[in-house]
Structure formats: structure tokens, C-alpha cells
PDB file of C-alpha atoms and ligand atoms in Angstrom:
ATOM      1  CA  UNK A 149     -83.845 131.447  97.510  1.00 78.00           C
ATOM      2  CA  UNK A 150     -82.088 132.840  94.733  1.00 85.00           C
ATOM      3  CA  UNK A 151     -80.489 135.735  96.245  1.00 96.00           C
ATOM      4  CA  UNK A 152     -78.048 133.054  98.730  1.00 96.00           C
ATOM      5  CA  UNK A 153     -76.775 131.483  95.473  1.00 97.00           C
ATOM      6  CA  UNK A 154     -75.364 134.844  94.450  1.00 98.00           C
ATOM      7  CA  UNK A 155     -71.297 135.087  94.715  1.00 98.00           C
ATOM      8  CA  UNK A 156     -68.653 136.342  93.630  1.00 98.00           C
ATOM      9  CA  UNK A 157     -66.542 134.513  90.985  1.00 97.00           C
ATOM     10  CA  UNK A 158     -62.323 134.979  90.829  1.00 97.00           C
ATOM     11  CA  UNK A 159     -61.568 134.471  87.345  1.00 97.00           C
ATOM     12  CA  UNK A 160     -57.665 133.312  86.450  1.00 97.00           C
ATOM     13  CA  UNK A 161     -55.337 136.138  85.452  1.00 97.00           C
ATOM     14  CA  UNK A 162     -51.715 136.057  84.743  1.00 98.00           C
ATOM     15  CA  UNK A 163     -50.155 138.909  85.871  1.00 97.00           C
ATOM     16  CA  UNK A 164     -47.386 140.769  83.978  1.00 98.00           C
ATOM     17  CA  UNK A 165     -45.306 144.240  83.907  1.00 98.00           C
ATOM     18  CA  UNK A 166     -46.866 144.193  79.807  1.00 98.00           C
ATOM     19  CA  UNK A 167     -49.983 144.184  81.267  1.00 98.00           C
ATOM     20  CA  UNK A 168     -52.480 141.492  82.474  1.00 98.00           C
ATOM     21  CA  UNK A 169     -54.375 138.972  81.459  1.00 98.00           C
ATOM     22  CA  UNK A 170     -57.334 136.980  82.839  1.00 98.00           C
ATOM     23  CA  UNK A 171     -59.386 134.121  80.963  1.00 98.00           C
ATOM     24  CA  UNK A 172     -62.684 132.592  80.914  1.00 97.00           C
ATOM     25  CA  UNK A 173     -62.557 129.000  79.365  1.00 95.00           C
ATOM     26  CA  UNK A 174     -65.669 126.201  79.285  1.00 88.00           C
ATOM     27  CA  UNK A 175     -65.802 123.886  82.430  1.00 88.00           C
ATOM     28  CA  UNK A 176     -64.536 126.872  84.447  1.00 88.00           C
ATOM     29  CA  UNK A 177     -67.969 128.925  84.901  1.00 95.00           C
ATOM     30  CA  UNK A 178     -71.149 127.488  86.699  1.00 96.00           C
ATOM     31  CA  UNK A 179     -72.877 127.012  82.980  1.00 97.00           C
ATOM     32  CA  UNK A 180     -71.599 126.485  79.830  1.00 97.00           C
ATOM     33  CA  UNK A 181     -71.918 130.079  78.387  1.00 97.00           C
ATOM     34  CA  UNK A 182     -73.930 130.590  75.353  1.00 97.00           C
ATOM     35  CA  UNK A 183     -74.249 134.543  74.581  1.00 98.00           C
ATOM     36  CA  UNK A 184     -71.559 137.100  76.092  1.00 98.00           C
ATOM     37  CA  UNK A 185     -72.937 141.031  75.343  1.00 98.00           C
ATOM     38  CA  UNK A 186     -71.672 144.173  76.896  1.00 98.00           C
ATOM     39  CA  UNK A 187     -72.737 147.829  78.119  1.00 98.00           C
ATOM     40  CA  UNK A 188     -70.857 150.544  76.936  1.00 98.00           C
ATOM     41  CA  UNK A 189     -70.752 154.689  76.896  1.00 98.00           C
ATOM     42  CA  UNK A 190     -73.400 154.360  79.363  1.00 98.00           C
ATOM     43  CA  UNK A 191     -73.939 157.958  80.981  1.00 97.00           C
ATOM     44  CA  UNK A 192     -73.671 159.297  84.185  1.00 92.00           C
ATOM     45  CA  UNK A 193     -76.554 158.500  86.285  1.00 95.00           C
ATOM     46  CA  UNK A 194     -78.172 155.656  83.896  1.00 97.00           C
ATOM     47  CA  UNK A 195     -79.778 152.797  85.515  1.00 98.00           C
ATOM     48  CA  UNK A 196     -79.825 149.460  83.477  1.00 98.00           C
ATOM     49  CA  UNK A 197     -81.142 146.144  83.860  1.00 97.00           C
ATOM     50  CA  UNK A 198     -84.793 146.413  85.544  1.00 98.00           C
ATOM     51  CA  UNK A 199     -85.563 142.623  84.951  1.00 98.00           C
ATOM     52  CA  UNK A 200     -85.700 139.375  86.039  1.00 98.00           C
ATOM     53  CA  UNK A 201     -84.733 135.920  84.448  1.00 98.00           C
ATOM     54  CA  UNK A 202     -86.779 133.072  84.072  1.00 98.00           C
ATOM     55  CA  UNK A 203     -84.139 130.450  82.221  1.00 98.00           C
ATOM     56  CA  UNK A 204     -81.006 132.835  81.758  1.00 98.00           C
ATOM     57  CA  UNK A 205     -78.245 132.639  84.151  1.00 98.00           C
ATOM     58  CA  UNK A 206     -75.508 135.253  84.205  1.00 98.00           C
ATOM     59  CA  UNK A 207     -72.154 136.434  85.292  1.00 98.00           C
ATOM     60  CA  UNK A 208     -71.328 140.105  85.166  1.00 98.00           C
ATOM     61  CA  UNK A 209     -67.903 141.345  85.427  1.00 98.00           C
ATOM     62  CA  UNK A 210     -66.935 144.842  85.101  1.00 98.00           C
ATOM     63  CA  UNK A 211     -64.200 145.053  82.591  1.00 98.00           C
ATOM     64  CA  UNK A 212     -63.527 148.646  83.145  1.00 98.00           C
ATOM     65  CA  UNK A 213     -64.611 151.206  85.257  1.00 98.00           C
ATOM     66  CA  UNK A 214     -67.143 150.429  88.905  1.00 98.00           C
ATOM     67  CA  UNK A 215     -71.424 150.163  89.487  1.00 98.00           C
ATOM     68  CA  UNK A 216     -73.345 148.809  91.448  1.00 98.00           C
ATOM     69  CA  UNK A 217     -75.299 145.761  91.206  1.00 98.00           C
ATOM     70  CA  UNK A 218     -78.712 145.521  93.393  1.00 98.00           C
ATOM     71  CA  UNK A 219     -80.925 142.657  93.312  1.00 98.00           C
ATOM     72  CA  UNK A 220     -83.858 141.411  94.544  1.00 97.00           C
ATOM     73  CA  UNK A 221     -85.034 138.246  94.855  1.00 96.00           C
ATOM     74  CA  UNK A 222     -88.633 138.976  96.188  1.00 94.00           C
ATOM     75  CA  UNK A 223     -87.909 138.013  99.607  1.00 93.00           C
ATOM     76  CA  UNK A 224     -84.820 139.872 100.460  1.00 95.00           C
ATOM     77  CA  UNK A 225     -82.602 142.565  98.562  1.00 97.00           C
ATOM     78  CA  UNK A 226     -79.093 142.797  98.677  1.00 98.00           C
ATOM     79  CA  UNK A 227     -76.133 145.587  96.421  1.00 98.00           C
ATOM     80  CA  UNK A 228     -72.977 144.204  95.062  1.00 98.00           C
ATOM     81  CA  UNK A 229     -70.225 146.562  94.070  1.00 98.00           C
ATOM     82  CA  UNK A 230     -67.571 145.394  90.415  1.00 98.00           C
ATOM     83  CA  UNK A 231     -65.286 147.163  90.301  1.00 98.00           C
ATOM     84  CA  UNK A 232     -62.503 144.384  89.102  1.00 98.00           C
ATOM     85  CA  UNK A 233     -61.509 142.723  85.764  1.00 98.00           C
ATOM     86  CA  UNK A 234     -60.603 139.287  87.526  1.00 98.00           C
ATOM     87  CA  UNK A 235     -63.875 139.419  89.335  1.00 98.00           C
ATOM     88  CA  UNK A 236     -67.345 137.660  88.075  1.00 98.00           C
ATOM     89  CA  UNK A 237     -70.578 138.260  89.839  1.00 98.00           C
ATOM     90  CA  UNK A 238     -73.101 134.842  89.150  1.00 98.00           C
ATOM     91  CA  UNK A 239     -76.279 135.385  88.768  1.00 98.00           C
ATOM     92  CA  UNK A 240     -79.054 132.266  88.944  1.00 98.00           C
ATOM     93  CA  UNK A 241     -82.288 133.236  87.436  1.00 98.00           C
ATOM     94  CA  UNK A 242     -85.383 134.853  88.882  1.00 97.00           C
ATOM     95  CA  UNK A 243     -83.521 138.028  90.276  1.00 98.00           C
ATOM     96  CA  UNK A 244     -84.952 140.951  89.816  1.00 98.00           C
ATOM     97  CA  UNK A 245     -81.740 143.093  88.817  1.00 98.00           C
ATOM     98  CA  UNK A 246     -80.768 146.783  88.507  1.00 98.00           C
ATOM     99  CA  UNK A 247     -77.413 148.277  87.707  1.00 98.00           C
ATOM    100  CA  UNK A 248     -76.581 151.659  88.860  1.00 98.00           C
ATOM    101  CA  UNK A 249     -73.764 154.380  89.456  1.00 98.00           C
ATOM    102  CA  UNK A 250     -71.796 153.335  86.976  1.00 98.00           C
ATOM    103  CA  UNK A 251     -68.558 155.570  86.917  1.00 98.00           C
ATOM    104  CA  UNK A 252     -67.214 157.178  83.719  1.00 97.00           C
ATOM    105  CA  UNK A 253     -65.627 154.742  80.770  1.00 97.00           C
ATOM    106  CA  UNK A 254     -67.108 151.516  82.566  1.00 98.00           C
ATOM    107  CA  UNK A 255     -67.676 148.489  80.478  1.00 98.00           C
ATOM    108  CA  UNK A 256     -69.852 146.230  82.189  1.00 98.00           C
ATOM    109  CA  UNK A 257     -69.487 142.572  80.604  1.00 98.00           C
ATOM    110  CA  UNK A 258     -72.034 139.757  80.925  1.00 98.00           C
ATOM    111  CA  UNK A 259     -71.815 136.373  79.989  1.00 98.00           C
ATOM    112  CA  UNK A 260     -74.782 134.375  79.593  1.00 98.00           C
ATOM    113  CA  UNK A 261     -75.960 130.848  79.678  1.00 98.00           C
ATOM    114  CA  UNK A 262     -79.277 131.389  77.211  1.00 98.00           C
ATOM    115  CA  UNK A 263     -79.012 132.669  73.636  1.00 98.00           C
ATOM    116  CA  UNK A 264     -81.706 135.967  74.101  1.00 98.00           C
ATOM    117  CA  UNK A 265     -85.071 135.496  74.323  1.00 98.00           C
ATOM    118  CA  UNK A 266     -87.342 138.357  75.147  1.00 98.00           C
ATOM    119  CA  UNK A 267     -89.903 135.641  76.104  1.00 98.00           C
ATOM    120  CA  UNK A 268     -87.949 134.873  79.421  1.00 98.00           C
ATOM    121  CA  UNK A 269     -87.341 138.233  80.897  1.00 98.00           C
ATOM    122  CA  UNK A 270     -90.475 139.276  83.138  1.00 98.00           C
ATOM    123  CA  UNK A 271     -89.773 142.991  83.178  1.00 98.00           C
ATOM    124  CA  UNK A 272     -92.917 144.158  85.674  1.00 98.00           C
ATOM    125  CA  UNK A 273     -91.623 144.329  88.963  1.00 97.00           C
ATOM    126  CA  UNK A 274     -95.507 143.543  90.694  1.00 97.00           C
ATOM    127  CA  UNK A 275     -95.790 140.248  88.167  1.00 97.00           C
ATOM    128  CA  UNK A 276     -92.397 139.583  89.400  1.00 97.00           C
ATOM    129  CA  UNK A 277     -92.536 139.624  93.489  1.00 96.00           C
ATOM    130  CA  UNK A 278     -96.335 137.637  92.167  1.00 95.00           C
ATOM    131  CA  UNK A 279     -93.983 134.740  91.151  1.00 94.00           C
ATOM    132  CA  UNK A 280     -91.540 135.035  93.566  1.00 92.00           C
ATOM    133  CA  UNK A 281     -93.934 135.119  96.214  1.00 84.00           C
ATOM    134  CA  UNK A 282     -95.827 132.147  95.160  1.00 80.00           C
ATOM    135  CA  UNK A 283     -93.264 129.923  94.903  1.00 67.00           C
TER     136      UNK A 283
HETATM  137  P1  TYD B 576     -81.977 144.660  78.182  1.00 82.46           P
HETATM  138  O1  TYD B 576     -81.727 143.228  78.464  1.00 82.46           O
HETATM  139  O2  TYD B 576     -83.243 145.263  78.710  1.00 82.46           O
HETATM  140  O3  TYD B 576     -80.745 145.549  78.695  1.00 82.46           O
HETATM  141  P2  TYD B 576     -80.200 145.823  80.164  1.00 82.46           P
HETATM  142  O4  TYD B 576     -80.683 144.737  81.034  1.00 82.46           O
HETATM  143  O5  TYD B 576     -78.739 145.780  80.034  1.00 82.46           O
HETATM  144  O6  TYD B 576     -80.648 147.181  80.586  1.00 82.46           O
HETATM  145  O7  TYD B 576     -81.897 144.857  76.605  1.00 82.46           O
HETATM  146  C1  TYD B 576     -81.982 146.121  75.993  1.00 82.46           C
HETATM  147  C2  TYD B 576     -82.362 145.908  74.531  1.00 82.46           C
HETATM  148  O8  TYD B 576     -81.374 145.151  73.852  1.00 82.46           O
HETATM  149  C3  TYD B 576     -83.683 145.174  74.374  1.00 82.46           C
HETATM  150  O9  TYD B 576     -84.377 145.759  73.297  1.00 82.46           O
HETATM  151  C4  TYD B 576     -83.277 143.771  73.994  1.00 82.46           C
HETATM  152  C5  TYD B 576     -81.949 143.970  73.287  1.00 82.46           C
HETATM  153  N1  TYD B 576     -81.017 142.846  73.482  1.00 82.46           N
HETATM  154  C6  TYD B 576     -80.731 142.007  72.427  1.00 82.46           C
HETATM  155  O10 TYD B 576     -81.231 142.187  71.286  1.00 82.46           O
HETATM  156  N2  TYD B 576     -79.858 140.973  72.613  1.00 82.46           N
HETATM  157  C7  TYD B 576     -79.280 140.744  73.818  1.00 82.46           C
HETATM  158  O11 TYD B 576     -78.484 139.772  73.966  1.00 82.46           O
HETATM  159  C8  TYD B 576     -79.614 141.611  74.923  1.00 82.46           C
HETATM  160  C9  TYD B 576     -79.005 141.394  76.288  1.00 82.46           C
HETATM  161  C10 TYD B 576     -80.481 142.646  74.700  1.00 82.46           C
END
């Protein structure tokens, strides 16, 4: 089930008085990323996400700021808190996914293993636990 493949993801950093630095580089994430888009300015008390993925894996990292990722994968349901620069969430598809309480100035950073294609998002929550169920 998808939701037991979920984990958390240390990403390198080099640490330094200047100010630190952590890197992403092919080979190093659990797909080669294709697409990388961010969420930013989002206000107080926004939800986002409200989807699953068919084909599109992801790992979400919150670059600045703290939320709250809960997901679903039909069967059971389960909240992850980012609230780290150096720390990835992965995703594997058919998660249903919401993003919540998101505190002020938080960038939340997602890198992606599909270029986008509205095709393989199933954004109705009943069609959704229909698949998952039926699997
Ligand atoms: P959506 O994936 O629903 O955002 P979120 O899950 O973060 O709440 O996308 C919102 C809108 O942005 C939707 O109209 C599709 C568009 N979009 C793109 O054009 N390209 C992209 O890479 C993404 C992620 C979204």
C-alpha cells in the first residue's frame, strides 16, 4: 500500500558559519526528477493539494517556513510535519494528498518525476478511494 512507502528523505548539506547549503543531484533521489515547481505567498489557513497521482511521484521539502502534509492512501491515513530544508518527504503515486497549516513565509518545494499532465491527477476524492479500493 502506498502510504508504507512514504519516508522521509535527508538530503546532503554542508554546513557553514556563511550559511548552509544542501544539494539534490541525479542518482541521489528515488526517480530521476523531471519537473521541480514551488508554492509560495500562500495565506494563512490555505489548504493545497486535494489530489492524487496516477504516474507522478514526488518529494516535497519545505524550503522555508512549516505545514503539514496528510495523506491518504484509501486504506489508511497518516500527517507528516516539514519543517526542514535538508529534509525530503517521497511521495509514490496514488496518494490522495492535502497540505495544510502552512506558517507565514513558507516555501513549500516539490520535485517531481513526471513533466505535468492534468490527465494523471484524479482530483474526486469518491473516484479516488473507488480505485484504491479496487485494487
Ligand atoms: P495543483 O497541482 O492543483 O496545485 P496544488 O496541488 O499545489 O494545490 O495545480 C494548481 C494549478 O497549477 C492547476 O491549474 C494546474 C497548474 N499547474 C501547472 O500548470 N503546472 C504544474 O507543474 C503544476 C504542479 C500545476
Amino acid at each position: 500500500m502506498s502510504l508504507s512507502r512514504v519516508r522521509y528523505i535527508d538530503i546532503p548539506r554542508v554546513e557553514d558559519p556563511r550559511g548552509n547549503l544542501a544539494y539534490i543531484q541525479d542518482h541521489s533521489t528515488p526517480f530521476p526528477i523531471k519537473r521541480v515547481y514551488y508554492l509560495y505567498d500562500v495565506p494563512g489557513g490555505a489548504t493545497r493539494g486535494g489530489h492524487a497521482h496516477v504516474e507522478c511521484e514526488s518529494i516535497i521539502i519545505a524550503l522555508n517556513g512549516s505545514f503539514d502534509v496528510s495523506l491518504q492512501d484509501g486504506h489508511n491515513h497518516k500527517t507528516f510535519h516539514l519543517n526542514r530544508a535538508f529534509t525530503g518527504l517521497y511521495l509514490p503515486t496514488m496518494l490522495w494528498r492535502e497540505l495544510e497549516n502552512f506558517s507565514s513565509g513558507s516555501v513549500c518545494l516539490v520535485l517531481a518525476s513526471t513533466l505535468y499532465d492534468e490527465s494523471e491527477y484524479i482530483r474526486d476524492y469518491e473516484e479516488f478511494i473507488k480505485q484504491t479500493r479496487s485494487e
